[in-house]
Coordinates of C-alpha atoms and ligand atoms in Angstrom, one line a residue:
M1 CA 0.1 0.0 0.1
T2 CA 1.5 3.3 -1.1
A3 CA -0.6 6.2 -0.1
Q4 CA 1.1 6.5 3.2
L5 CA 1.2 10.2 4.7
N6 CA 2.7 9.8 7.9
A7 CA 4.9 6.6 8.6
R8 CA 5.2 7.0 12.5
G9 CA 1.2 7.7 12.4
D10 CA -0.7 4.7 14.2
V11 CA -4.3 5.5 12.6
A12 CA -5.9 4.6 9.2
V13 CA -9.1 6.9 8.6
V14 CA -12.1 5.4 6.2
V15 CA -14.0 8.0 4.6
P16 CA -17.5 7.1 3.4
A17 CA -18.1 9.7 0.6
A18 CA -20.6 7.5 -1.8
G19 CA -23.8 8.6 -0.8
A20 CA -26.1 10.6 -3.2
G21 CA -27.1 13.4 -1.2
V22 CA -31.2 13.1 -1.6
R23 CA -31.7 15.8 1.1
L24 CA -29.6 18.3 -0.1
G25 CA -31.6 18.3 -3.6
P26 CA -30.9 17.2 -7.2
G27 CA -27.1 17.4 -8.5
A28 CA -23.7 15.6 -8.1
P29 CA -22.8 12.7 -5.3
K30 CA -22.6 14.8 -1.9
A31 CA -19.1 14.7 -1.5
L32 CA -18.5 16.1 -5.1
R33 CA -20.7 19.1 -4.4
L34 CA -19.0 22.4 -3.6
L35 CA -18.5 24.5 -0.9
E36 CA -16.7 27.9 -1.5
G37 CA -15.7 26.4 -4.8
E38 CA -14.2 23.5 -3.5
P39 CA -15.7 19.9 -3.1
L40 CA -16.8 18.9 0.0
L41 CA -14.3 15.7 0.0
V42 CA -11.5 18.1 -0.9
H43 CA -12.1 20.0 2.4
A44 CA -12.5 17.0 4.6
I45 CA -9.6 15.3 3.3
R46 CA -7.2 18.6 4.0
R47 CA -8.2 18.2 7.4
T48 CA -8.1 14.5 7.8
A49 CA -4.6 14.5 6.4
A50 CA -3.1 17.6 8.8
A51 CA -4.0 15.5 11.8
P52 CA -0.3 13.9 12.4
S53 CA -1.4 10.5 13.7
V54 CA -2.9 9.6 10.4
R55 CA -0.8 7.2 8.2
M56 CA -3.2 6.7 6.0
I57 CA -6.6 7.1 4.2
V58 CA -9.2 5.2 2.5
V59 CA -12.1 7.0 0.7
A60 CA -15.4 5.1 -0.2
A61 CA -17.0 6.9 -3.7
P62 CA -19.6 6.6 -5.8
P63 CA -18.8 3.7 -7.8
A64 CA -18.8 5.6 -10.8
E65 CA -16.6 8.1 -9.6
V66 CA -13.4 6.5 -8.4
E67 CA -10.9 7.3 -10.8
A68 CA -12.1 11.1 -10.8
V69 CA -12.0 11.0 -7.0
H70 CA -8.4 9.7 -6.9
D71 CA -7.3 12.5 -9.5
L72 CA -9.4 15.3 -7.4
L73 CA -7.4 14.0 -4.2
A74 CA -4.3 13.3 -5.8
P75 CA -2.8 17.0 -5.2
V76 CA -4.2 17.2 -1.5
A77 CA -3.2 14.2 -0.1
P78 CA -1.8 10.6 -0.9
V79 CA -5.4 8.6 -0.8
V80 CA -6.7 5.3 -1.4
V81 CA -10.0 5.2 -3.3
V82 CA -12.1 2.3 -3.5
A83 CA -15.9 2.0 -4.7
G84 CA -18.4 2.3 -2.0
G85 CA -21.7 0.6 -1.5
A86 CA -25.6 1.0 -1.5
E87 CA -25.5 2.1 2.1
R88 CA -23.3 3.8 4.1
Q89 CA -21.8 0.6 5.9
D90 CA -21.3 -1.2 2.7
S91 CA -19.1 2.1 1.8
V92 CA -17.5 1.6 5.3
A93 CA -17.0 -2.1 4.9
A94 CA -15.8 -1.6 1.4
A95 CA -12.5 0.6 2.9
L96 CA -11.9 -1.2 5.9
A97 CA -11.3 -4.6 3.8
V98 CA -8.2 -2.7 2.3
V99 CA -7.0 -0.9 5.3
P100 CA -3.7 -3.4 6.3
G101 CA -3.7 -5.8 9.4
D102 CA -0.7 -3.8 11.1
V103 CA -2.7 -0.7 11.5
G104 CA -4.0 -0.7 15.1
I105 CA -6.2 2.4 15.3
V106 CA -9.2 3.2 12.5
L107 CA -11.5 6.4 12.6
V108 CA -14.4 6.3 10.3
H109 CA -15.4 10.1 9.2
D110 CA -18.3 11.1 7.1
A111 CA -16.7 13.3 4.1
A112 CA -20.1 15.1 4.7
R113 CA -18.4 16.5 7.9
C114 CA -15.8 18.0 6.0
L115 CA -15.1 20.8 8.5
A116 CA -13.8 18.4 11.6
P117 CA -10.8 20.0 12.5
A118 CA -7.3 17.9 12.7
E119 CA -7.9 18.3 16.7
L120 CA -10.9 16.3 16.7
F121 CA -9.1 13.6 15.0
E122 CA -6.2 13.7 17.5
R123 CA -8.9 13.6 20.5
V124 CA -10.7 10.7 19.5
A125 CA -7.2 8.8 18.3
A126 CA -6.0 9.8 21.6
A127 CA -9.1 8.4 23.7
V128 CA -8.6 5.0 21.9
R129 CA -4.7 4.5 22.3
D130 CA -5.7 5.2 26.3
G131 CA -7.3 2.2 26.3
A132 CA -11.2 2.5 24.7
D133 CA -12.3 0.1 22.1
A134 CA -14.7 2.8 20.7
V135 CA -14.9 6.4 21.3
I136 CA -17.4 9.0 19.6
P137 CA -17.3 12.8 19.5
A138 CA -20.7 14.2 20.8
L139 CA -22.6 17.3 21.7
P140 CA -25.3 17.9 24.2
V141 CA -28.5 18.2 22.7
V142 CA -29.6 21.7 23.0
D143 CA -33.3 21.8 22.1
T144 CA -36.0 20.0 24.2
I145 CA -36.8 16.6 22.9
K146 CA -40.3 15.2 22.5
E147 CA -42.0 11.7 21.7
V148 CA -44.4 12.1 19.3
A149 CA -47.2 9.4 17.6
A150 CA -47.7 9.3 14.1
D151 CA -50.7 11.4 14.7
G152 CA -48.6 14.2 16.0
T153 CA -50.0 13.8 19.5
V154 CA -47.0 14.2 22.0
L155 CA -46.5 10.9 24.2
G156 CA -44.0 12.6 26.5
T157 CA -40.9 15.3 27.2
V158 CA -37.6 13.0 27.0
D159 CA -34.9 13.8 29.6
R160 CA -32.1 15.4 27.5
S161 CA -29.4 15.5 30.3
V162 CA -28.8 11.9 28.8
L163 CA -29.1 12.5 25.2
R164 CA -26.0 13.5 23.1
A165 CA -25.7 14.5 19.4
V166 CA -23.5 11.8 17.9
Q167 CA -20.6 13.0 15.2
T168 CA -17.7 11.8 13.1
P169 CA -14.6 11.0 13.2
Q170 CA -15.3 7.9 15.3
G171 CA -12.5 5.5 16.3
F172 CA -12.0 2.3 17.1
R173 CA -9.0 -0.7 17.5
A174 CA -9.1 -2.2 14.7
G175 CA -10.2 -5.4 15.4
T176 CA -13.5 -4.0 17.5
L177 CA -14.6 -2.2 13.9
R178 CA -13.9 -5.5 11.6
A179 CA -15.4 -7.9 14.4
A180 CA -18.7 -5.3 14.5
H181 CA -18.8 -5.0 10.8
A182 CA -18.6 -8.9 10.5
A183 CA -21.2 -9.5 13.1
A184 CA -23.5 -6.8 11.4
A185 CA -26.9 -8.6 10.7
D186 CA -29.3 -5.5 10.3
S187 CA -28.3 -1.3 9.5
H188 CA -26.9 0.8 11.9
T189 CA -26.4 4.4 11.3
D190 CA -23.2 4.7 12.8
D191 CA -20.3 2.7 13.2
A192 CA -20.3 2.8 17.2
G193 CA -24.1 1.2 16.9
A194 CA -22.3 -2.0 15.6
V195 CA -20.0 -2.2 18.4
E196 CA -23.1 -1.2 20.9
K197 CA -24.6 -4.6 19.3
L198 CA -21.6 -6.5 20.3
G199 CA -22.0 -5.5 23.9
R200 CA -18.7 -3.8 23.7
P201 CA -18.4 -0.2 26.1
V202 CA -18.5 3.0 23.7
L203 CA -17.0 6.0 25.2
C204 CA -17.9 9.7 24.2
V205 CA -15.5 12.6 24.1
P206 CA -16.5 16.2 23.3
G207 CA -17.2 17.0 19.9
S208 CA -17.0 20.4 17.9
D209 CA -19.6 22.7 16.0
F210 CA -17.3 22.4 13.3
A211 CA -18.1 18.7 12.7
M212 CA -21.7 19.4 11.6
K213 CA -23.1 17.0 8.9
I214 CA -24.2 18.9 5.7
T215 CA -27.4 17.1 5.1
R216 CA -29.9 19.7 4.3
P217 CA -29.2 23.0 1.7
I218 CA -29.1 25.3 4.8
D219 CA -26.3 22.9 5.9
L220 CA -24.3 24.4 2.9
A221 CA -25.2 28.1 4.2
L222 CA -23.9 27.2 7.5
A223 CA -20.8 25.6 6.3
T224 CA -19.9 28.5 4.3
H225 CA -19.4 30.9 7.7
L226 CA -17.8 28.3 9.5
L227 CA -15.5 27.8 6.9
K228 CA -15.1 31.6 7.0
L229 CA -14.5 31.2 11.0
S230 CA -12.0 28.1 10.6
A231 CA -9.6 29.5 7.8
Ligands
CTP301 N1 -24.0 4.7 0.3 C1 -23.5 5.4 1.0 C2 -24.2 6.5 2.0 C3 -23.7 7.3 2.3 N2 -22.3 7.2 2.4 C4 -21.6 8.5 3.1 O1 -21.8 8.7 4.6 C5 -21.7 9.8 4.8 C6 -23.2 10.2 5.7 O2 -24.4 9.9 4.9 P1 -25.1 11.2 4.7 O3 -25.0 12.4 4.9 O4 -26.7 10.6 5.3 O5 -25.2 11.2 3.0 P2 -25.8 10.7 1.9 O6 -26.3 9.4 2.3 O7 -25.6 11.0 0.9 O8 -27.6 11.9 2.0 P3 -28.7 11.4 1.6 O9 -29.3 10.3 2.9 O10 -29.4 12.6 1.9 O11 -28.8 10.7 0.7 C7 -21.6 10.6 3.9 O12 -20.2 11.2 3.6 C8 -22.0 9.7 2.5 O13 -21.2 10.1 1.5 C9 -21.7 6.4 2.0 O14 -20.4 6.3 1.8 N3 -22.3 5.7 1.0
LIG302 C1 -22.4 8.6 11.5 C2 -23.2 9.9 11.9 O1 -22.8 10.9 10.8 C3 -23.2 10.0 12.8 O2 -24.0 10.9 13.5 C4 -24.6 9.5 11.3 O3 -25.5 8.4 11.9 C5 -25.0 9.6 9.7 O4 -26.3 9.1 9.4 P1 -27.1 9.5 7.8 O5 -28.5 8.9 8.4 O6 -26.2 8.5 7.0 O7 -26.9 10.9 7.7

C-alpha cells in the first residue's frame, strides 16, 4: 500500500463518501458538491490529512467516480480510493477491507462532516490509544426533545440530560471495528452502533461545532460561514 501520509502515524481513516445527497437536493453526489469553490471531499481530506496521527486514508467513492476522485485528491493528500456500496455501512466495509492488518486504530469519518478539525481526529485517536475500544465525539442536545405519535400527539418529554448528538470521526481498535462489521446483521446509522450490538463499551469525548454534517441545503449555508471562521 503506497498511499502513506505519516510513517509514524498509527491511525487509518476510512472516509465514506459514496452517498447521493438526496436530502441536499438534485445535483452531483454530495461529497463532490462545492463549498466555496471546492468539493466537500477536498475540504474533508485536507483536514483529515493534517492530523499528525494519520498514517493512511481510504475513501469510499461513488462507484462511477472512483477514478475522478483519485485524480481530485491526488494534489491534496495520498489516498486509496475504493468503490462505495448501496448503504453507508457497505461503503465503510469496502474501505475497511483494504486497511492493512498492522494498523491498530481505525477512524471512520463522513465526507459530509467536511469541516471537522484535525484536533478532533487527535482527540478521538488519543482516547483509543488510552485504552477505549470505541470512541465517539458527541455534543449535548440543546433543544427540548419530545416523543411524538404518528398523528402528531405528544407522548412525553425525554430527559435530554442523558442525550448526545453524535458526530464523526469515530475511533476504534481495528479488531473491534472489523468484528462489529462482520457481526452486523441489521443496518446501523453509525459504526459505534454496530460495536454496541457486540456488547462492547463505547466512550464519548467532546465533539466540535465544526464537525456538523452537511445534510440539507441550509447546512451548506452554515458551513460557508463556519469555513470563514475556521480559515
Ligand atoms: N451508500 C452510502 C451512503 C452514504 N455514504 C456516506 O456516508 C456519510 C453520511 O451519510 P449522509 O450524510 O447521510 O449522506 P447521503 O447518504 O449522501 O445523504 P442522503 O441520505 O441525503 O442521500 C456521507 O459522507 C456519505 O457520502 C456512503 O459512503 N455510502
Ligand atoms: C455517522 C453519523 O454521521 C453520526 O451522526 C450519522 O449516523 C450518519 O447518518 P445518516 O442518516 O447516514 O446521515
